[in-house]
PDB file of C-alpha atoms in Angstrom:
ATOM      1  CA  MET Z 885    -223.417 -49.280 -48.735  1.00  0.00           C
ATOM      2  CA  PRO Z 886    -221.227 -52.155 -49.223  1.00  0.00           C
ATOM      3  CA  LEU Z 887    -223.838 -54.314 -51.621  1.00  0.00           C
ATOM      4  CA  ARG Z 888    -223.131 -57.715 -52.993  1.00  0.00           C
ATOM      5  CA  ALA Z 889    -224.366 -59.857 -54.892  1.00  0.00           C
ATOM      6  CA  GLU Z 890    -226.156 -63.081 -54.137  1.00  0.00           C
ATOM      7  CA  PRO Z 891    -225.871 -65.927 -56.536  1.00  0.00           C
ATOM      8  CA  ARG Z 892    -227.864 -66.193 -59.787  1.00  0.00           C
ATOM      9  CA  ARG Z 893    -231.255 -68.248 -59.711  1.00  0.00           C
ATOM     10  CA  THR Z 894    -232.399 -69.597 -62.745  1.00  0.00           C
ATOM     11  CA  ARG Z 895    -235.968 -68.487 -62.718  1.00  0.00           C
ATOM     12  CA  PRO Z 896    -236.631 -64.447 -63.872  1.00  0.00           C
ATOM     13  CA  GLY Z 897    -237.843 -62.425 -60.699  1.00  0.00           C
ATOM     14  CA  GLY Z 898    -241.449 -61.083 -60.405  1.00  0.00           C
ATOM     15  CA  PRO Z 899    -242.756 -57.692 -61.746  1.00  0.00           C
ATOM     16  CA  SER Z 900    -241.440 -53.963 -60.700  1.00  0.00           C
ATOM     17  CA  PRO Z 901    -242.548 -53.046 -57.346  1.00  0.00           C
ATOM     18  CA  THR Z 902    -242.463 -49.180 -59.172  1.00  0.00           C
ATOM     19  CA  THR Z 903    -242.674 -47.047 -61.786  1.00  0.00           C
ATOM     20  CA  ARG Z 904    -239.469 -45.063 -61.071  1.00  0.00           C
ATOM     21  CA  PRO Z 905    -236.352 -46.182 -61.250  1.00  0.00           C
ATOM     22  CA  PHE Z 906    -235.245 -46.713 -57.061  1.00  0.00           C
ATOM     23  CA  ARG Z 907    -232.834 -44.032 -56.342  1.00  0.00           C
ATOM     24  CA  GLN Z 908    -234.537 -41.525 -57.913  1.00  0.00           C
ATOM     25  CA  MET Z 909    -237.772 -42.374 -55.979  1.00  0.00           C
ATOM     26  CA  LEU Z 910    -235.977 -41.949 -52.594  1.00  0.00           C
ATOM     27  CA  ALA Z 911    -234.442 -38.940 -53.806  1.00  0.00           C
ATOM     28  CA  GLY Z 912    -237.926 -37.504 -54.417  1.00  0.00           C
ATOM     29  CA  GLY Z 913    -238.868 -39.096 -50.619  1.00  0.00           C
ATOM     30  CA  VAL Z 914    -235.609 -36.848 -48.454  1.00  0.00           C
ATOM     31  CA  ARG Z 915    -237.528 -33.785 -46.840  1.00  0.00           C
ATOM     32  CA  ILE Z 916    -235.981 -31.049 -44.776  1.00  0.00           C
ATOM     33  CA  SER Z 917    -237.473 -28.971 -42.181  1.00  0.00           C
ATOM     34  CA  VAL Z 918    -235.827 -25.907 -40.448  1.00  0.00           C
ATOM     35  CA  ARG Z 919    -236.868 -24.433 -37.289  1.00  0.00           C
ATOM     36  CA  THR Z 920    -235.998 -20.691 -36.457  1.00  0.00           C
ATOM     37  CA  THR Z 921    -237.824 -19.934 -33.503  1.00  0.00           C
ATOM     38  CA  SER Z 922    -237.047 -19.627 -30.204  1.00  0.00           C
ATOM     39  CA  ASN Z 923    -235.940 -23.508 -30.203  1.00  0.00           C
ATOM     40  CA  PRO Z 924    -234.028 -23.348 -33.759  1.00  0.00           C
ATOM     41  CA  GLY Z 925    -232.862 -27.017 -35.137  1.00  0.00           C
ATOM     42  CA  ALA Z 926    -233.191 -28.870 -38.222  1.00  0.00           C
ATOM     43  CA  ARG Z 927    -234.258 -32.073 -39.619  1.00  0.00           C
ATOM     44  CA  VAL Z 928    -233.942 -34.454 -42.263  1.00  0.00           C
ATOM     45  CA  TRP Z 929    -236.180 -37.549 -42.927  1.00  0.00           C
ATOM     46  CA  VAL Z 930    -237.477 -39.518 -45.899  1.00  0.00           C
ATOM     47  CA  ASP Z 931    -241.616 -38.947 -45.901  1.00  0.00           C
ATOM     48  CA  ARG Z 932    -242.786 -42.668 -46.656  1.00  0.00           C
ATOM     49  CA  SER Z 933    -245.638 -41.295 -48.659  1.00  0.00           C
ATOM     50  CA  LEU Z 934    -243.801 -39.629 -51.380  1.00  0.00           C
ATOM     51  CA  ILE Z 935    -242.670 -43.309 -51.915  1.00  0.00           C
ATOM     52  CA  GLU Z 936    -244.199 -45.874 -53.883  1.00  0.00           C
ATOM     53  CA  PRO Z 937    -246.204 -48.269 -52.037  1.00  0.00           C
ATOM     54  CA  LYS Z 938    -244.786 -51.489 -52.547  1.00  0.00           C
ATOM     55  CA  ALA Z 939    -241.230 -49.574 -51.742  1.00  0.00           C
ATOM     56  CA  ARG Z 940    -242.315 -48.156 -48.528  1.00  0.00           C
ATOM     57  CA  ASN Z 941    -240.890 -50.674 -46.019  1.00  0.00           C
ATOM     58  CA  VAL Z 942    -237.107 -51.225 -48.039  1.00  0.00           C
ATOM     59  CA  LEU Z 943    -235.655 -48.748 -46.062  1.00  0.00           C
ATOM     60  CA  ASN Z 944    -236.363 -50.857 -42.448  1.00  0.00           C
ATOM     61  CA  GLN Z 945    -235.939 -54.186 -44.993  1.00  0.00           C
ATOM     62  CA  ILE Z 946    -232.010 -52.984 -45.948  1.00  0.00           C
ATOM     63  CA  ASP Z 947    -231.653 -52.100 -42.887  1.00  0.00           C
ATOM     64  CA  ASN Z 948    -232.586 -54.511 -40.929  1.00  0.00           C
ATOM     65  CA  THR Z 949    -232.203 -57.830 -42.367  1.00  0.00           C
ATOM     66  CA  GLY Z 950    -229.149 -56.099 -44.818  1.00  0.00           C
ATOM     67  CA  ARG Z 951    -231.279 -57.420 -48.527  1.00  0.00           C
ATOM     68  CA  LEU Z 952    -232.285 -55.413 -51.078  1.00  0.00           C
ATOM     69  CA  ARG Z 953    -233.985 -56.744 -54.184  1.00  0.00           C
ATOM     70  CA  HIS Z 954    -233.226 -55.049 -57.423  1.00  0.00           C
ATOM     71  CA  GLN Z 955    -234.274 -54.806 -61.174  1.00  0.00           C
ATOM     72  CA  VAL Z 956    -230.937 -55.603 -63.510  1.00  0.00           C
ATOM     73  CA  PHE Z 957    -230.644 -52.191 -65.196  1.00  0.00           C
ATOM     74  CA  GLY Z 958    -233.963 -51.223 -65.565  1.00  0.00           C
ATOM     75  CA  ASN Z 959    -235.131 -55.304 -66.793  1.00  0.00           C
ATOM     76  CA  ARG Z 960    -237.838 -55.519 -65.241  1.00  0.00           C
ATOM     77  CA  ARG Z 961    -238.025 -59.766 -66.353  1.00  0.00           C
ATOM     78  CA  ARG Z 962    -234.740 -60.138 -64.639  1.00  0.00           C
ATOM     79  CA  TRP Z 963    -234.360 -59.244 -60.261  1.00  0.00           C
ATOM     80  CA  VAL Z 964    -230.898 -59.954 -57.888  1.00  0.00           C
ATOM     81  CA  ASN Z 965    -231.140 -59.491 -55.022  1.00  0.00           C
ATOM     82  CA  GLN Z 966    -227.683 -58.337 -53.058  1.00  0.00           C
ATOM     83  CA  ARG Z 967    -227.020 -58.243 -48.966  1.00  0.00           C
ATOM     84  CA  ALA Z 968    -225.577 -55.333 -46.969  1.00  0.00           C
ATOM     85  CA  PRO Z 969    -224.186 -55.406 -43.212  1.00  0.00           C
ATOM     86  CA  ALA Z 970    -227.668 -55.048 -41.260  1.00  0.00           C
ATOM     87  CA  ASN Z 971    -227.762 -51.952 -39.258  1.00  0.00           C
ATOM     88  CA  TRP Z 972    -225.674 -50.392 -41.874  1.00  0.00           C
ATOM     89  CA  TRP Z 973    -227.580 -47.418 -42.390  1.00  0.00           C
ATOM     90  CA  SER Z 974    -228.324 -46.799 -38.525  1.00  0.00           C
ATOM     91  CA  ARG Z 975    -224.565 -47.334 -37.530  1.00  0.00           C
ATOM     92  CA  ARG Z 976    -223.500 -44.671 -40.142  1.00  0.00           C
ATOM     93  CA  VAL Z 977    -226.825 -42.402 -38.596  1.00  0.00           C
ATOM     94  CA  GLN Z 978    -225.383 -42.387 -35.864  1.00  0.00           C
ATOM     95  CA  ALA Z 979    -221.155 -41.988 -36.104  1.00  0.00           C
ATOM     96  CA  GLY Z 980    -222.238 -38.952 -37.829  1.00  0.00           C
ATOM     97  CA  THR Z 981    -225.003 -37.303 -35.598  1.00  0.00           C
ATOM     98  CA  PRO Z 982    -221.991 -35.304 -33.835  1.00  0.00           C
ATOM     99  CA  ARG Z 983    -220.905 -33.986 -37.507  1.00  0.00           C
ATOM    100  CA  MET Z 984    -223.912 -33.300 -38.831  1.00  0.00           C
ATOM    101  CA  ARG Z 985    -225.114 -31.560 -35.742  1.00  0.00           C
ATOM    102  CA  ALA Z 986    -221.776 -29.410 -36.324  1.00  0.00           C
ATOM    103  CA  GLU Z 987    -223.086 -28.689 -39.151  1.00  0.00           C
ATOM    104  CA  ILE Z 988    -226.323 -27.487 -38.438  1.00  0.00           C
ATOM    105  CA  GLU Z 989    -224.982 -25.174 -35.816  1.00  0.00           C
ATOM    106  CA  ARG Z 990    -222.687 -23.382 -37.658  1.00  0.00           C
ATOM    107  CA  VAL Z 991    -224.884 -22.747 -40.512  1.00  0.00           C
ATOM    108  CA  LEU Z 992    -227.818 -21.619 -38.111  1.00  0.00           C
ATOM    109  CA  GLY Z 993    -224.782 -19.498 -36.448  1.00  0.00           C
ATOM    110  CA  ASP Z 994    -224.144 -17.768 -39.655  1.00  0.00           C
ATOM    111  CA  VAL Z 995    -227.694 -17.069 -40.202  1.00  0.00           C
ATOM    112  CA  ARG Z 996    -227.542 -15.709 -36.964  1.00  0.00           C
ATOM    113  CA  ARG Z 997    -224.414 -13.450 -37.522  1.00  0.00           C
ATOM    114  CA  ASP Z 998    -226.874 -12.263 -40.875  1.00  0.00           C
ATOM    115  CA  LEU Z 999    -229.718 -11.505 -39.533  1.00  0.00           C
ATOM    116  CA  GLN Z1000    -228.488  -9.684 -36.623  1.00  0.00           C
TER     117      GLN Z1000
END
């Protein structure tokens, strides 16, 4: 995701909304569900209950507003804002859906062949 920094402010930011590093927190919230019944498929999503309460809206905030506020190298007294194109994530997922679907179908076909 292309992010650009906003101009510096003279006053420091507020306290950290999370206790874990941001990427680690988001990665820990990613879940995968696979169905092998008569209607096989797979689903990937972010389980918001595994994201710290003050950071749960960050994915919508980045996608809708294009703004990400974060610490500078873990310094809890120094915060910056970065901007990204609005709807960046939604557009990427939409553009990649055919490829993701093809990969899932390929893997499910491999499993189906192995089971036969």
